[in-house]
Coordinates of N, CA, C and O in Angstrom, one line a residue:
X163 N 0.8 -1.2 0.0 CA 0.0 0.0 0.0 C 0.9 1.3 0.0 O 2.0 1.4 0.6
X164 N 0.2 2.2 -0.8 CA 0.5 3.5 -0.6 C 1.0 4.0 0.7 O 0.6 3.4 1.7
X165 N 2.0 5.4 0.9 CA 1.2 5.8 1.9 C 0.2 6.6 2.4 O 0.0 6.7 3.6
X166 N -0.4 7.2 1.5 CA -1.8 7.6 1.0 C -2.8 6.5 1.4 O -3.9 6.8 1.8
X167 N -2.4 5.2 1.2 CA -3.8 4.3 1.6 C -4.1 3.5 -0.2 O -4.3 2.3 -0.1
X168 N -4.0 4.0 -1.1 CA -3.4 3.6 -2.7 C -3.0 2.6 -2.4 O -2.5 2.2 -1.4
X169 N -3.1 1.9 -3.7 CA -2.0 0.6 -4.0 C -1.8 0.9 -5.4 O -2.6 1.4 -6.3
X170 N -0.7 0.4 -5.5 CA 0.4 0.7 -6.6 C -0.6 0.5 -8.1 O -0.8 1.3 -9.0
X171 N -1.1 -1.3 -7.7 CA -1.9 -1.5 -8.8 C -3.4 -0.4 -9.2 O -3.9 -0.2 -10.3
X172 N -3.7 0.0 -8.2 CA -5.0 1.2 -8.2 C -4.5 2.3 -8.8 O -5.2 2.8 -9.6
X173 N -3.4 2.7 -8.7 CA -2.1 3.9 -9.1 C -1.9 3.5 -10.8 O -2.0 4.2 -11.8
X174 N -1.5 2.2 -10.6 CA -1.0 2.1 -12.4 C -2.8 2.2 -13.2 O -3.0 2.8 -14.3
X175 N -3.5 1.7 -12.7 CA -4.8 1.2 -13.8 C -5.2 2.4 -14.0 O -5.5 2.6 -15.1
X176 N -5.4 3.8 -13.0 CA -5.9 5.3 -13.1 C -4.7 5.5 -14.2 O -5.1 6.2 -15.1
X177 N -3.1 5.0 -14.4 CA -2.8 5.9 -15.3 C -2.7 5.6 -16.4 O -2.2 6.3 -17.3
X178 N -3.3 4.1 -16.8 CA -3.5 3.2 -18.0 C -4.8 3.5 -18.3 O -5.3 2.9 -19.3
X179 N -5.5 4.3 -17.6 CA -6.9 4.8 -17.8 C -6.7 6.0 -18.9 O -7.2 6.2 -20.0
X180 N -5.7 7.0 -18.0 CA -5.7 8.5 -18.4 C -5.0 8.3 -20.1 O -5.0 9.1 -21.0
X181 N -4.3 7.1 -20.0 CA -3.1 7.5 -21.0 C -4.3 6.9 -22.5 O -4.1 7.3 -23.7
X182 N -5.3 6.0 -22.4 CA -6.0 5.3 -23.2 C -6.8 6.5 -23.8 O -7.0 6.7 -25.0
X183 N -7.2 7.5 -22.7 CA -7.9 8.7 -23.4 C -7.1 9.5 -23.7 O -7.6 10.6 -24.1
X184 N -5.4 9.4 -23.9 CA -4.9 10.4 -24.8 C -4.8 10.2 -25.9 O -4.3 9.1 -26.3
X185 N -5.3 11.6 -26.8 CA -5.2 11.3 -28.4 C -4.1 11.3 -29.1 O -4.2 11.9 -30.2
X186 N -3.2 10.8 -29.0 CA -1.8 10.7 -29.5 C -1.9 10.1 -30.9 O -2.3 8.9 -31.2
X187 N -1.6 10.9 -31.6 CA -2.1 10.0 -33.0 C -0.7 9.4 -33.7 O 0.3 10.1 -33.7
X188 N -0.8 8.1 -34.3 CA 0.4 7.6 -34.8 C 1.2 8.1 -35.4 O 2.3 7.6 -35.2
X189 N 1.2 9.3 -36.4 CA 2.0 9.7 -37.2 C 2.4 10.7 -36.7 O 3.2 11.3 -37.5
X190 N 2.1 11.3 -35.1 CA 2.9 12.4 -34.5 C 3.8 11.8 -34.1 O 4.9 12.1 -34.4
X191 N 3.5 10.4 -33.0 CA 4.8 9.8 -32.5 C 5.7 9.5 -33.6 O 6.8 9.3 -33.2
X192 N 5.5 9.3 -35.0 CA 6.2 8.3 -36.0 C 7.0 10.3 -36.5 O 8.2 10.7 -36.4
X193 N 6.5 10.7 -36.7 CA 7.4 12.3 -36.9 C 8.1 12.7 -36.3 O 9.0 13.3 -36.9
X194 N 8.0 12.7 -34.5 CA 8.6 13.5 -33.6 C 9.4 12.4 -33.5 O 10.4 13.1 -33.6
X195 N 9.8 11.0 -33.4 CA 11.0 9.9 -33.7 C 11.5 10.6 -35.0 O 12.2 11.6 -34.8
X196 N 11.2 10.3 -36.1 CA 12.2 11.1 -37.1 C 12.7 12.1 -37.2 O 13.6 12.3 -38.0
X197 N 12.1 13.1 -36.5 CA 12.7 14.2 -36.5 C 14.0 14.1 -35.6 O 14.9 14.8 -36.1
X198 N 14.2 13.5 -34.5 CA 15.2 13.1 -33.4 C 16.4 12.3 -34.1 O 17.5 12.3 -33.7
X199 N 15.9 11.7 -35.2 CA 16.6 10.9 -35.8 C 17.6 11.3 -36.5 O 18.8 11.3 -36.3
X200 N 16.8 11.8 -37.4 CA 17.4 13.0 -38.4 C 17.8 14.7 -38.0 O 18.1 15.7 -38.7
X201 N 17.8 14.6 -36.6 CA 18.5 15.9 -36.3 C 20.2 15.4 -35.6 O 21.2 16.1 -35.6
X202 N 19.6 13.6 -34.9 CA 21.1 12.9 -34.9 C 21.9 12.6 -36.0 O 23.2 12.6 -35.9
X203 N 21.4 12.4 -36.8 CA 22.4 11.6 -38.1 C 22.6 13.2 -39.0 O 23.8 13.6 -38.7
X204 N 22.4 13.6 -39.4 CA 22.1 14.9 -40.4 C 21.6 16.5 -39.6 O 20.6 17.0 -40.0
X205 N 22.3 17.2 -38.5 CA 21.6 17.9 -38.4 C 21.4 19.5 -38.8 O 22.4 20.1 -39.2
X206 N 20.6 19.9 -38.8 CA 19.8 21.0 -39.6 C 19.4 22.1 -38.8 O 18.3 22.3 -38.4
X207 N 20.6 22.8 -38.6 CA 19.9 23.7 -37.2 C 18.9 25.1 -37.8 O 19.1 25.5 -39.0
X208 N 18.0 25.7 -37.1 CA 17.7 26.5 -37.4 C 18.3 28.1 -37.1 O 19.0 28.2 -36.1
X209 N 18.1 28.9 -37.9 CA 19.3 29.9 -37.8 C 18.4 30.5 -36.8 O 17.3 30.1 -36.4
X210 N 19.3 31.9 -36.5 CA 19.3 32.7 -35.4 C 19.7 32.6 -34.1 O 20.5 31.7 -34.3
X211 N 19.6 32.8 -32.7 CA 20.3 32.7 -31.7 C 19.1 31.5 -31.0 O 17.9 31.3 -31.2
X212 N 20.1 30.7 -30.1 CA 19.5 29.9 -29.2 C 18.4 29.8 -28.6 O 17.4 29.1 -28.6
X213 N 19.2 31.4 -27.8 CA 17.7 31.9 -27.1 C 16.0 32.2 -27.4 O 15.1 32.3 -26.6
X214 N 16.1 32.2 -28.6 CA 15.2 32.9 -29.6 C 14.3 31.7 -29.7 O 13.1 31.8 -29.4
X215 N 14.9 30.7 -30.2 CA 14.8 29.1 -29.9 C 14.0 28.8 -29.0 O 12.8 29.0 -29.1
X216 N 14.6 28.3 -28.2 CA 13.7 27.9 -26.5 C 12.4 28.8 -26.2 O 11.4 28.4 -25.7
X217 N 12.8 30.0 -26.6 CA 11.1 30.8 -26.4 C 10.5 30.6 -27.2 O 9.7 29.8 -26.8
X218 N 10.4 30.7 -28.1 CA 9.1 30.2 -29.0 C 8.9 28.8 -28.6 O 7.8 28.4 -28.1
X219 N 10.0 27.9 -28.8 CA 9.8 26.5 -28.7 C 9.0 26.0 -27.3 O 8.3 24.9 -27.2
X220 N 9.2 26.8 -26.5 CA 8.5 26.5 -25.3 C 7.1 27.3 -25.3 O 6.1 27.1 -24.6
X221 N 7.4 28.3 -26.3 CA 5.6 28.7 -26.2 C 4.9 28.2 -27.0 O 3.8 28.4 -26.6
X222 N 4.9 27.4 -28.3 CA 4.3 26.3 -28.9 C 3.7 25.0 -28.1 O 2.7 24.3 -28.1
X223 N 5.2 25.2 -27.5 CA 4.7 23.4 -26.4 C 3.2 23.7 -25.7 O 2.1 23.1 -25.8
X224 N 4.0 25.2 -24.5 CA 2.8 25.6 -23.8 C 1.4 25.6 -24.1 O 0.5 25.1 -23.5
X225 N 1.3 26.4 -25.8 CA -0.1 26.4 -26.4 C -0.4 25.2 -27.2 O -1.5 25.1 -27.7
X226 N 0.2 24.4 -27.5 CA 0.0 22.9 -28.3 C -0.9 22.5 -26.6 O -2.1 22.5 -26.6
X227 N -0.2 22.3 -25.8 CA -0.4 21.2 -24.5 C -1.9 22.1 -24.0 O -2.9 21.5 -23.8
X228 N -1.9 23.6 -23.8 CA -2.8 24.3 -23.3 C -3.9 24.0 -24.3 O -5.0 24.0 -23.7
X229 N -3.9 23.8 -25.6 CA -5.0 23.4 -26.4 C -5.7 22.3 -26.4 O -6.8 22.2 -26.7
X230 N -4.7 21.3 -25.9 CA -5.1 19.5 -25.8 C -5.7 19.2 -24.7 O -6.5 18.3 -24.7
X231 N -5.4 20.2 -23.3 CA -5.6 19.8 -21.9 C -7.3 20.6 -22.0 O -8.2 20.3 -21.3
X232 N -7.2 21.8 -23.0 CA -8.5 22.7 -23.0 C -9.8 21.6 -23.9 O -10.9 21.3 -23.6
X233 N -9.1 21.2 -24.9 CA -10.3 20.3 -25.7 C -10.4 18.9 -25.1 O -11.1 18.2 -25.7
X234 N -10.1 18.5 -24.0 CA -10.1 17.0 -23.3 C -11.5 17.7 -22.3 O -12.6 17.3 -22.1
X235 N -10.8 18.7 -21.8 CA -11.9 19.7 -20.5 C -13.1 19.5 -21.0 O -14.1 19.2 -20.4
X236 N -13.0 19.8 -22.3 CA -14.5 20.4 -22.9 C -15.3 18.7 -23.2 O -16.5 18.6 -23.1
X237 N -14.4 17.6 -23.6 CA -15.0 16.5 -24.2 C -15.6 16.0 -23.1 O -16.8 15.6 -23.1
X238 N -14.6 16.0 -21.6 CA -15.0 15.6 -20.6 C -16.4 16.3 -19.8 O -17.3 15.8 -19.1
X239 N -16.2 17.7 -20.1 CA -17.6 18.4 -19.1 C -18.2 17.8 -19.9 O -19.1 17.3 -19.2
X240 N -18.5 17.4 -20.9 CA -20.0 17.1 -22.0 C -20.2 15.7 -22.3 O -20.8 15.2 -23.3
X241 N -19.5 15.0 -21.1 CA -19.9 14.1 -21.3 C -20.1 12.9 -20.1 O -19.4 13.1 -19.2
X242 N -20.8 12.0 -20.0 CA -20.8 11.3 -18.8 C -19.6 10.2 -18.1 O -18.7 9.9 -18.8
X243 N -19.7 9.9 -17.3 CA -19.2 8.3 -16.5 C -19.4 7.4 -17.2 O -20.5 7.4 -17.8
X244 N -18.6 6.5 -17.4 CA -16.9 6.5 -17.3 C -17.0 7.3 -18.9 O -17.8 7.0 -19.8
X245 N -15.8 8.7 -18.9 CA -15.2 9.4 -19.8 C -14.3 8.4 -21.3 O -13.1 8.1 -21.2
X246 N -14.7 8.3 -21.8 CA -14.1 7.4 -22.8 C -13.7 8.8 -24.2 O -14.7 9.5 -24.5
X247 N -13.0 9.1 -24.6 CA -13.1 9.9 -25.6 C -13.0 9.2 -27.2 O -13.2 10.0 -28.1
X248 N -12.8 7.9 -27.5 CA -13.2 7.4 -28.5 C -14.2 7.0 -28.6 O -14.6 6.5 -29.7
X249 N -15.2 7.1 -27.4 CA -17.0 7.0 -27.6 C -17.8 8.4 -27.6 O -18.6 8.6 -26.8
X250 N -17.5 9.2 -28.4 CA -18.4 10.5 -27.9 C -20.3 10.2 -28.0 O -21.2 9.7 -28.7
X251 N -20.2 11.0 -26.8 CA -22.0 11.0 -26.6 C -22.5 12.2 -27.5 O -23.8 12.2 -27.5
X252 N -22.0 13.1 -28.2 CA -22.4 14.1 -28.9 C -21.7 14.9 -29.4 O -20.5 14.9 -29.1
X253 N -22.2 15.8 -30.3 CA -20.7 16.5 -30.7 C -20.6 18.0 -30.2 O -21.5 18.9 -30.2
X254 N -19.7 18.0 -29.8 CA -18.8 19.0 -29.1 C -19.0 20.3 -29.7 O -18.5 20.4 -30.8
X255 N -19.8 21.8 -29.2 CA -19.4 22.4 -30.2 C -18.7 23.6 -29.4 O -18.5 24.7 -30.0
X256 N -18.5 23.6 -28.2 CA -18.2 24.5 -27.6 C -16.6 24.5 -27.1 O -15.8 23.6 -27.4
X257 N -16.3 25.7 -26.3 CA -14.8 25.8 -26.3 C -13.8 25.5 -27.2 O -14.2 25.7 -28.3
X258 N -12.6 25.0 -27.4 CA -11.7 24.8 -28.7 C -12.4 24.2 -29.6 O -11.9 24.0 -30.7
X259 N -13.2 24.0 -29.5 CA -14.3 23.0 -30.5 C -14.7 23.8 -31.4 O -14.5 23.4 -32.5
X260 N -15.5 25.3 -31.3 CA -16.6 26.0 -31.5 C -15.0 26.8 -32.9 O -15.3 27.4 -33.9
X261 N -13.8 26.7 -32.4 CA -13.1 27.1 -33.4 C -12.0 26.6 -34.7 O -11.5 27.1 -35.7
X262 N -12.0 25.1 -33.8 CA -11.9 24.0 -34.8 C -12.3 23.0 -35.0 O -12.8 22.7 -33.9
X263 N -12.7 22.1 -35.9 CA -13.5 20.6 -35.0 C -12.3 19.7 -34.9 O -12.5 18.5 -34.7
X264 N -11.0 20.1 -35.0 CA -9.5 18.9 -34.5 C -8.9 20.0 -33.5 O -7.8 20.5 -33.8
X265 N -9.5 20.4 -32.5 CA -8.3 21.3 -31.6 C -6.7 20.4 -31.3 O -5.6 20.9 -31.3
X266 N -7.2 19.1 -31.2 CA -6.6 18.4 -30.1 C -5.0 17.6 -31.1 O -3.9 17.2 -30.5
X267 N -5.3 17.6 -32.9 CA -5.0 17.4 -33.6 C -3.9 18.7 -33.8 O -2.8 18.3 -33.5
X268 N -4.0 20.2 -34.1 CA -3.8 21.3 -33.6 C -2.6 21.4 -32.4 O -1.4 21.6 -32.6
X269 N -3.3 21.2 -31.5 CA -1.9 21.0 -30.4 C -1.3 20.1 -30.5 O -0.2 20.3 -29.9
X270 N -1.3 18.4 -31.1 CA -0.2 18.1 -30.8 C 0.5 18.6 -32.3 O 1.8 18.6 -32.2
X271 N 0.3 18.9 -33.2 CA 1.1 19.8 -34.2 C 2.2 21.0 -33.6 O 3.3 21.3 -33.9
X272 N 1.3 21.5 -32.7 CA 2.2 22.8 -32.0 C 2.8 22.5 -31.4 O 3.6 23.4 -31.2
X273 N 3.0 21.4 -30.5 CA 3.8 20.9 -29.7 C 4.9 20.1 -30.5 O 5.6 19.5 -29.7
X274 N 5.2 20.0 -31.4 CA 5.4 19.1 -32.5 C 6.8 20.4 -32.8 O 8.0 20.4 -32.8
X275 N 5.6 21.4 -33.3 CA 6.8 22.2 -33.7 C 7.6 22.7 -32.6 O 8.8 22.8 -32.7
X276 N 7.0 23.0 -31.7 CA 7.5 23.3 -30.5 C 8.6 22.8 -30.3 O 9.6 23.4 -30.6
X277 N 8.7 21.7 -29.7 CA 10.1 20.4 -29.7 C 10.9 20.8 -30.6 O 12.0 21.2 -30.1
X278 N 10.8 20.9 -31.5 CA 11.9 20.6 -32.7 C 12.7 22.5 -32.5 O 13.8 22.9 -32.4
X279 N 11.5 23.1 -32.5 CA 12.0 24.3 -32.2 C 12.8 24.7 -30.9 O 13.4 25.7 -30.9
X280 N 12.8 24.2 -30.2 CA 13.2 24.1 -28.7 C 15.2 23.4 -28.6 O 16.1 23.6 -27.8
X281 N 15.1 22.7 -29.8 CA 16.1 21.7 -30.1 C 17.1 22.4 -31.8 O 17.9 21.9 -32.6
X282 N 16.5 23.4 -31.7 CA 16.6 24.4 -32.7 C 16.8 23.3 -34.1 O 17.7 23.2 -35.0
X283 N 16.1 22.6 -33.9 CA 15.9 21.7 -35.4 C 15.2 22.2 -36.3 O 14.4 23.1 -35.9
X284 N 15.3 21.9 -37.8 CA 14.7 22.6 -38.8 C 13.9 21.2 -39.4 O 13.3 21.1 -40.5
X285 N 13.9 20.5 -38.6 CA 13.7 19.1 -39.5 C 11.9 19.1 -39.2 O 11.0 18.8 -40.1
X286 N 11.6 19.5 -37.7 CA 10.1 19.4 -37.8 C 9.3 20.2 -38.5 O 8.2 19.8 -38.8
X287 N 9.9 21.5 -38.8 CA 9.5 22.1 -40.0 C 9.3 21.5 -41.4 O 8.3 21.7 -42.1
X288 N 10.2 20.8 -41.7 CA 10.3 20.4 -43.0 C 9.5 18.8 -43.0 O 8.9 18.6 -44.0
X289 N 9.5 18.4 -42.5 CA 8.7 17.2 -42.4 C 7.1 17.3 -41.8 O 6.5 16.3 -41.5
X290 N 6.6 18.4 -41.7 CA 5.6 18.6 -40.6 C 4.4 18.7 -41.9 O 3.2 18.3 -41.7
X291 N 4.9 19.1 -43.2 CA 4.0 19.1 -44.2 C 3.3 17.3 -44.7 O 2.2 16.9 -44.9
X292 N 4.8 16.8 -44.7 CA 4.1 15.1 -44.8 C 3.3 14.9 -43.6 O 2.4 14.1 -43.8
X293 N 3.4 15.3 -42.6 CA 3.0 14.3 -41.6 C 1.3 14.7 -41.4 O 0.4 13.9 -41.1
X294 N 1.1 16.5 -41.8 CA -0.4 16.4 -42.2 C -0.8 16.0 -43.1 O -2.0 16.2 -43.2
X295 N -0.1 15.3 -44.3 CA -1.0 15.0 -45.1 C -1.4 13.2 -44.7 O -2.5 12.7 -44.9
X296 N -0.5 12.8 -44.3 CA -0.9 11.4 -43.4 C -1.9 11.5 -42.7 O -2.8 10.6 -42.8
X297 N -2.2 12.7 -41.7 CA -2.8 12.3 -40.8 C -4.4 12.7 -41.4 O -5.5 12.2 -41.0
X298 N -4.1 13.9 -42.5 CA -5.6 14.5 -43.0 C -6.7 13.1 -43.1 O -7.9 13.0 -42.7
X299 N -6.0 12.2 -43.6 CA -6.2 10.5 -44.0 C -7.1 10.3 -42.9 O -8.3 10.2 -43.2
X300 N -6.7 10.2 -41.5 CA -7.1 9.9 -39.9 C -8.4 10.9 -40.0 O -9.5 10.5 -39.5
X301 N -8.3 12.2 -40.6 CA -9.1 12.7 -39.9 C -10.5 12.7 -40.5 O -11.5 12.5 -39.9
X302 N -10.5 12.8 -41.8 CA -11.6 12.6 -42.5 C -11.9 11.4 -42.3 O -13.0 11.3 -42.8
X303 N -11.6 9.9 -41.8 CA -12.2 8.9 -41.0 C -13.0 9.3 -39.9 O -14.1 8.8 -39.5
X304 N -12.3 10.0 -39.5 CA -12.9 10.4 -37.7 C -14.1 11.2 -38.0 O -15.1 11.0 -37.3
X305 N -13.9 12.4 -39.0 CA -15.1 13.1 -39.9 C -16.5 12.2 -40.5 O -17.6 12.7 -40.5
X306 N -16.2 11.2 -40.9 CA -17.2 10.0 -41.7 C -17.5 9.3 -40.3 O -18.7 9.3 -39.9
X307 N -16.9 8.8 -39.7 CA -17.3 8.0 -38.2 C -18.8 9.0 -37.5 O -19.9 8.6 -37.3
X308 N -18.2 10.2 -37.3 CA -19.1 11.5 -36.6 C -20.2 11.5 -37.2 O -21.3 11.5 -36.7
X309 N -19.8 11.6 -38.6 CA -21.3 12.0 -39.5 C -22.5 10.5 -39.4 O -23.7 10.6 -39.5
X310 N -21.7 9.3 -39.4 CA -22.4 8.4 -39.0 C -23.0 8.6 -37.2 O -24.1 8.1 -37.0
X311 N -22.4 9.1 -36.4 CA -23.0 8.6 -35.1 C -24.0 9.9 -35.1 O -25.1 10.0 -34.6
X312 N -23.3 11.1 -35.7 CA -24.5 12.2 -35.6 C -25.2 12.8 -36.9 O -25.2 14.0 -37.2
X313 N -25.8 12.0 -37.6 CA -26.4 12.2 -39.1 C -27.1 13.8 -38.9 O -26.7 14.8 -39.5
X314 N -28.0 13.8 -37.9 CA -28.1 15.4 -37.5 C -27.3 16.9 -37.5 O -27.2 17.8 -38.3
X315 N -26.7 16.4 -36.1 CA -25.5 17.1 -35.4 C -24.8 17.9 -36.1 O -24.8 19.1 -36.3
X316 N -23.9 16.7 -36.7 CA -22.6 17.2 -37.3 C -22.6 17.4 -38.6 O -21.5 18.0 -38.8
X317 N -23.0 17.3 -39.4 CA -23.1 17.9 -41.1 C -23.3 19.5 -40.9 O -22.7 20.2 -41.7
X318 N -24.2 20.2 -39.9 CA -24.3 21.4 -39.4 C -23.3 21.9 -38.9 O -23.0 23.0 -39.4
X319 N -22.6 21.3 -37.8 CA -21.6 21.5 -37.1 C -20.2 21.7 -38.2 O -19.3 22.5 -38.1
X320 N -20.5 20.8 -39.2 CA -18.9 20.8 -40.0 C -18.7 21.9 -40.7 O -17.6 22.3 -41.1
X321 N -20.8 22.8 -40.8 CA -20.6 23.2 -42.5 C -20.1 24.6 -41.3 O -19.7 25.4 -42.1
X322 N -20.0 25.2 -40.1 CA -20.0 26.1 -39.1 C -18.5 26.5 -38.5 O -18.0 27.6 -38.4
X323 N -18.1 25.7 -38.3 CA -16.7 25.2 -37.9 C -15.7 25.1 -39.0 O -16.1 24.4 -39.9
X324 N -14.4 25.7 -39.3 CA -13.3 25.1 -40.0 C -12.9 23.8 -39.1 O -13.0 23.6 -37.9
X325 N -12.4 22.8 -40.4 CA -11.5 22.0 -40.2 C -10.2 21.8 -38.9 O -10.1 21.1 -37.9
X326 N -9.4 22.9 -39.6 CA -8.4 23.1 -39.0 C -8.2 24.8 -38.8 O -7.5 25.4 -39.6
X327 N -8.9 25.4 -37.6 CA -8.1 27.1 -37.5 C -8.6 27.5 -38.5 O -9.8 27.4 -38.7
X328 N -7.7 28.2 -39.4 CA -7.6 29.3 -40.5 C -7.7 28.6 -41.9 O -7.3 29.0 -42.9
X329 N -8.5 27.3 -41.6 CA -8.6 27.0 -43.2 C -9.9 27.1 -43.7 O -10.8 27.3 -42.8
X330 N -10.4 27.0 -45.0 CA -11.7 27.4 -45.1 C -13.0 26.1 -45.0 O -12.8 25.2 -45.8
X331 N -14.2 25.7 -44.2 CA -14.7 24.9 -43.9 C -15.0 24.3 -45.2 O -15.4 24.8 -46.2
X332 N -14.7 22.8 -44.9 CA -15.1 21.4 -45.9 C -16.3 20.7 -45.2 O -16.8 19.6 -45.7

């Protein structure tokens, strides 16, 4: 036992819980590995001073992570016991939602460049163009999944909302 009163196995299953609802999508972890890769074997620094570096790089991370932790808040208030986020009970249209329908997609991009930027690599820039077009793949699934569970809802919701941010709604 804890000394909280916890046991270890109660401790691991809450964080095999939390980690199942994170949206980590394959082709971020398969990018931010190549990027590490390829900044060991070949590296590509980005110009200007260090410092310059780490601040942005850590303000990407900040607002990548602040966007993912903000769109999980919102899937969570809106939805019931037990929180599952690959089961949504409805579609989302409020908070990071109401300005993208992939916030969560969004941050880990920014966190994405973040890192690389942080590490003054030039590589997550230059690779960051493949890795949306991989994932656009994921998302118009997850788009077609939606429109099946909310034939209502979400064809409304899509035509209201951009995609992604600053692009023009599909």
């Amino acid at each position: 036992m804890a000394a909280d009163g916890r046991s270890p196995r109660i401790l691991a299953e809450r964080v095999k819980a939390a980690y199942e609802n994170l949206p980590l999508p394959p082709p971020v972890v398969a990018a931010m590995a190549l990027d590490l890769l390829l900044a060991r074997l070949r590296p590509m620094p980005l110009p200007g001073p260090r410092s310059v570096h780490r601040m942005a790089g850590a303000g990407l991370v900040v607002a990548g992570a602040g966007l993912n932790v903000w769109a999980l808040a919102e899937r969570r208030r809106r939805s019931s016991d037990p929180f599952e986020l690959e089961r949504p009970e409805d579609v989302v249209d409020t908070g990071p939602y109401a300005i993208t329908r992939h916030p969560m997609y969004v941050g880990w991009w920014l966190m994405q460049l973040g890192a690389g930027t942080l590490a003054s690599s030039s590589w997550a820039l230059a690779l960051l163009p493949a890795e949306l077009l991989m994932e656009h793949r994921f998302v118009l699934e997850e788009e077609a999944a939606l429109a099946q569970l909310f034939p209502q809802s979400y064809p409304d919701y899509a035509k209201k909302v951009p995609r992604y941010l600053w692009l023009p709604r599909m």
